[in-house]
PDB file of C-alpha atoms in Angstrom:
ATOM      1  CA  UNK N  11      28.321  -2.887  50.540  1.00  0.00           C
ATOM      2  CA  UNK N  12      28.595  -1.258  46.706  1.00  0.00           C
ATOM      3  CA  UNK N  13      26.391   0.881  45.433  1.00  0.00           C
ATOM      4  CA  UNK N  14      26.706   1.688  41.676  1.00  0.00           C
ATOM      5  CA  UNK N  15      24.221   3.042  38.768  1.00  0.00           C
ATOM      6  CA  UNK N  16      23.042   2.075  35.911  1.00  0.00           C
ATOM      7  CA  UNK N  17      25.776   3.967  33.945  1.00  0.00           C
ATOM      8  CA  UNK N  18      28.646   2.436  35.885  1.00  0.00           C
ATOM      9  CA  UNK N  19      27.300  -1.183  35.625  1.00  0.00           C
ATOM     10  CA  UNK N  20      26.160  -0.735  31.661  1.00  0.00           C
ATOM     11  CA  UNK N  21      29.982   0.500  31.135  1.00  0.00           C
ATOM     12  CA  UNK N  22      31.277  -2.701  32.729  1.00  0.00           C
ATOM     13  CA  UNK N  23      33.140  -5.423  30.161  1.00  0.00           C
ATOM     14  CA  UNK N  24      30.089  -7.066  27.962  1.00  0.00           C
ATOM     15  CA  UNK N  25      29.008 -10.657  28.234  1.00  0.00           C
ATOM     16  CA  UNK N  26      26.575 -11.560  24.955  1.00  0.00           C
ATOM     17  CA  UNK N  27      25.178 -15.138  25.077  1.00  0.00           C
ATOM     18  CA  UNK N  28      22.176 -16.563  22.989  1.00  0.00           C
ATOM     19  CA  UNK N  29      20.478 -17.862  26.242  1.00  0.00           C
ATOM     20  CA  UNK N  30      16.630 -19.334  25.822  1.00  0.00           C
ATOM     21  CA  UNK N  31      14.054 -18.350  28.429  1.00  0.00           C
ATOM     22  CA  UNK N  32      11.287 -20.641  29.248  1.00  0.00           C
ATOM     23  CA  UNK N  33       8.467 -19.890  30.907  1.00  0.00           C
ATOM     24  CA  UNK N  34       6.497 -23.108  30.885  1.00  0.00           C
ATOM     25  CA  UNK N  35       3.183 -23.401  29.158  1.00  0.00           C
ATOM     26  CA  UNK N  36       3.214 -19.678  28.437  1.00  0.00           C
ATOM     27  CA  UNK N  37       6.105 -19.007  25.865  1.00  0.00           C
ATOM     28  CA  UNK N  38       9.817 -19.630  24.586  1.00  0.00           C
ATOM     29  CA  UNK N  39      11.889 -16.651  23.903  1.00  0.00           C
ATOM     30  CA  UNK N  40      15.340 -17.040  22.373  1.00  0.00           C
ATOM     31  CA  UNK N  41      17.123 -14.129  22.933  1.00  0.00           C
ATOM     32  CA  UNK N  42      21.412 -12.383  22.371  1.00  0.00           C
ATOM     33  CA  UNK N  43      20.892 -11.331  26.043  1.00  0.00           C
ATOM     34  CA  UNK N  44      23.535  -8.696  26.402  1.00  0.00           C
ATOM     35  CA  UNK N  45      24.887  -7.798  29.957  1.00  0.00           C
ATOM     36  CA  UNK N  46      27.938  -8.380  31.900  1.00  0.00           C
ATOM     37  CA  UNK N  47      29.149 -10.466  34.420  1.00  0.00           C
ATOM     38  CA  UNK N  48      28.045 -10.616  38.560  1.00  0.00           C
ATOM     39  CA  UNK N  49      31.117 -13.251  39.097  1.00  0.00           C
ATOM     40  CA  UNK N  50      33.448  -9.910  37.748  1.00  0.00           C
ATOM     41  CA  UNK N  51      31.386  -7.947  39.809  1.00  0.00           C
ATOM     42  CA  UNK N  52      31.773  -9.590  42.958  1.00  0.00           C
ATOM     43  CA  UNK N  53      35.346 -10.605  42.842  1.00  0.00           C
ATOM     44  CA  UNK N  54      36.011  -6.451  42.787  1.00  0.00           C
ATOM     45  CA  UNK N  55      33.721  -6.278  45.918  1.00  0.00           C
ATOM     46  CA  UNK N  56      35.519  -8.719  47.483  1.00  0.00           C
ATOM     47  CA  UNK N  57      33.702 -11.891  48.792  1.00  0.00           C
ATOM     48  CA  UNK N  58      34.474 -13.353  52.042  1.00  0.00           C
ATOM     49  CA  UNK N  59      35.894 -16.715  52.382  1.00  0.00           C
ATOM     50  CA  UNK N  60      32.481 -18.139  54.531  1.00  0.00           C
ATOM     51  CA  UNK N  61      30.348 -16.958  51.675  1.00  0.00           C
ATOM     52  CA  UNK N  62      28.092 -19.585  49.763  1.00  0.00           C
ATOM     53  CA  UNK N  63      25.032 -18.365  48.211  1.00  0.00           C
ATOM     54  CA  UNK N  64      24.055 -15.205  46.251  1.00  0.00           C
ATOM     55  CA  UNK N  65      20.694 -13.311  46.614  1.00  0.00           C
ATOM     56  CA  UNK N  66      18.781 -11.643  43.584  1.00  0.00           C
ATOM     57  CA  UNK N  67      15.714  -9.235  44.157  1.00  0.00           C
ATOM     58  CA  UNK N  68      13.711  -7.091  42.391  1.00  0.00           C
ATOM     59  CA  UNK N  69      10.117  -5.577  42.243  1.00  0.00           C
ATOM     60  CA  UNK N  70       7.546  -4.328  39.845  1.00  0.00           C
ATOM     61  CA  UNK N  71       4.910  -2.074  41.893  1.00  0.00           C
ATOM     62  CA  UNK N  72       3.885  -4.394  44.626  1.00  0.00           C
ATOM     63  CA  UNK N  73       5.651  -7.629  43.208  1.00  0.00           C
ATOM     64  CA  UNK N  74       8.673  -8.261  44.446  1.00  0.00           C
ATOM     65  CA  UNK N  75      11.087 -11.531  43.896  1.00  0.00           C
ATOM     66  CA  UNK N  76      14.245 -13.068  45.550  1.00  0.00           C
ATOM     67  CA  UNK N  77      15.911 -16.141  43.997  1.00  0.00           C
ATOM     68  CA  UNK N  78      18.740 -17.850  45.577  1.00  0.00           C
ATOM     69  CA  UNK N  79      21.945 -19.362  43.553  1.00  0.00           C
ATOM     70  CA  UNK N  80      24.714 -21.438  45.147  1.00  0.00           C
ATOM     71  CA  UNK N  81      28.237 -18.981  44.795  1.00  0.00           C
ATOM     72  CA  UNK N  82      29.969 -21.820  42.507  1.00  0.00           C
ATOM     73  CA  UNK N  83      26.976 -21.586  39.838  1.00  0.00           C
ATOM     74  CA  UNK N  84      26.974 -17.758  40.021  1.00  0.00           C
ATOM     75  CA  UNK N  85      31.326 -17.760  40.015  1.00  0.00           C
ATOM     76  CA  UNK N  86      31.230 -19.378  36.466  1.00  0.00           C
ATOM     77  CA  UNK N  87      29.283 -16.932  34.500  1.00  0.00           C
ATOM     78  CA  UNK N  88      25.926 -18.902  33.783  1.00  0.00           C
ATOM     79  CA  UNK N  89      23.963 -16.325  35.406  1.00  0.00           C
ATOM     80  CA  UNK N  90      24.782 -12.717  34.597  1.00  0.00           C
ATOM     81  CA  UNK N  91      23.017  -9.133  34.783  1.00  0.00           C
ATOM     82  CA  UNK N  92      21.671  -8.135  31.324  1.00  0.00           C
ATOM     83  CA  UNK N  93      20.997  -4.649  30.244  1.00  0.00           C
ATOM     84  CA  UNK N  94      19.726  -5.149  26.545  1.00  0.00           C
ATOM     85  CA  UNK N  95      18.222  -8.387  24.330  1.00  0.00           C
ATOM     86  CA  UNK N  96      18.579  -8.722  20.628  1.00  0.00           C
ATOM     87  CA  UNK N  97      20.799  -6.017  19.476  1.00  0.00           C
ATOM     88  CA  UNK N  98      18.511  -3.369  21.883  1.00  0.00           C
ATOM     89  CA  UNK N  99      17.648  -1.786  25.269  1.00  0.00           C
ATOM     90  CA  UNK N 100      16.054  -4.137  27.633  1.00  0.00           C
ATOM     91  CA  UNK N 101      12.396  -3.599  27.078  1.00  0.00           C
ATOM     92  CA  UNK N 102      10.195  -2.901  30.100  1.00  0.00           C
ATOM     93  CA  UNK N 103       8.824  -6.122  29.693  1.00  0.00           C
ATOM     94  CA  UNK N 104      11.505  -7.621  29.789  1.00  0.00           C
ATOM     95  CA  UNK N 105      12.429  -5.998  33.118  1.00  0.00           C
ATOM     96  CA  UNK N 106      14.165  -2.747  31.861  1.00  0.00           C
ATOM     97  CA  UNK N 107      16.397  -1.582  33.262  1.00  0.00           C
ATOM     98  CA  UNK N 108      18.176  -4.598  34.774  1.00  0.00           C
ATOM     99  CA  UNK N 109      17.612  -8.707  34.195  1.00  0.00           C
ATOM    100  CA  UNK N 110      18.873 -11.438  36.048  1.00  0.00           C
ATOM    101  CA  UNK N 111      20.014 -14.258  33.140  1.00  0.00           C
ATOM    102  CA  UNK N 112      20.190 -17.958  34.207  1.00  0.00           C
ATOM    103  CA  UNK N 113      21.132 -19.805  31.678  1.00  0.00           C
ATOM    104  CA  UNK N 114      19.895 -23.532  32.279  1.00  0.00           C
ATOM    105  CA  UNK N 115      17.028 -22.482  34.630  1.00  0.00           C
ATOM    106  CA  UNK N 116      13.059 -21.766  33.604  1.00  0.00           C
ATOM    107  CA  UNK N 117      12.438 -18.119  33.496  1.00  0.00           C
ATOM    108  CA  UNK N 118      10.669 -18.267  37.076  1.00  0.00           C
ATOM    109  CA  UNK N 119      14.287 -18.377  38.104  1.00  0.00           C
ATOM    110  CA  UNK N 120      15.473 -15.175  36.337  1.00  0.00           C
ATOM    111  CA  UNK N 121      14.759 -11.945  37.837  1.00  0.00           C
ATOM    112  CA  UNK N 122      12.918  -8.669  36.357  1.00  0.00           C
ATOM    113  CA  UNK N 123      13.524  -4.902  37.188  1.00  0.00           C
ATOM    114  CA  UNK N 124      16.612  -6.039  39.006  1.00  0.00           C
ATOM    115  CA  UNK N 125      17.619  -4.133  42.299  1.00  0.00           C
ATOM    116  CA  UNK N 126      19.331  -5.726  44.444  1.00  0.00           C
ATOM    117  CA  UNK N 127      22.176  -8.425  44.558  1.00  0.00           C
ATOM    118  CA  UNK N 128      24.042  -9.781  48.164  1.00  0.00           C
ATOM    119  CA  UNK N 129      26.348 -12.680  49.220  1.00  0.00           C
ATOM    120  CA  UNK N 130      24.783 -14.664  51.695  1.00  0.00           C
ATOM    121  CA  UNK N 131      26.778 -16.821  54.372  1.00  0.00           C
TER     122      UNK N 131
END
């Protein structure tokens, strides 16, 4: 287990990607999601050779979210932890002060007010 703050992930090396997030029938946002990378950041933590998925959560008040993403997709940066949107802080509604990005999924898929991340067997 690692166990870092917001300081010491937000001083990480930056990924920026223009990444659109749809949430169907409600809205289309396209965004210069700034964050950095969770394939970096578990590489350093050191992943064990039976590992194959990766576990997101978070919560708002009494909501609370997991999504599941096969360890290859997460490995080659399409989904990454981002800390700010458009040239500012992540707003809270856009899940301040962490957000899963998954580029190539519907925004159902990303996670808000992320908390939590863990390599599954």
């Amino acid at each position: 287990p690692v166990q870092l703050s917001d300081r010491e992930l937000i001083s990480r090396p930056v990924i920026e990607r223009n990444v659109l997030l749809v949430c169907p029938g409600f809205f289309a946002y396209n965004g210069l999601w700034k964050g950095f990378s969770v394939s970096d950041l578990l590489k350093e933590a050191g992943i064990k050779p039976e590992a194959t998925t990766v576990s997101f959560s978070g919560s708002s008040g009494f909501r609370k979210k997991t999504k599941r993403y096969p360890l290859e997709e997460v490995l080659n940066d399409s989904i990454f932890i981002a800390y700010g949107v458009n040239g500012q802080q992540l707003p809270q509604r856009h899940g301040f002060p962490m957000r899963l990005v998954a580029e190539d999924h519907k925004g159902r898929r990303w996670i808000k007010y992320l908390n939590r991340v863990k390599v599954i067997d």
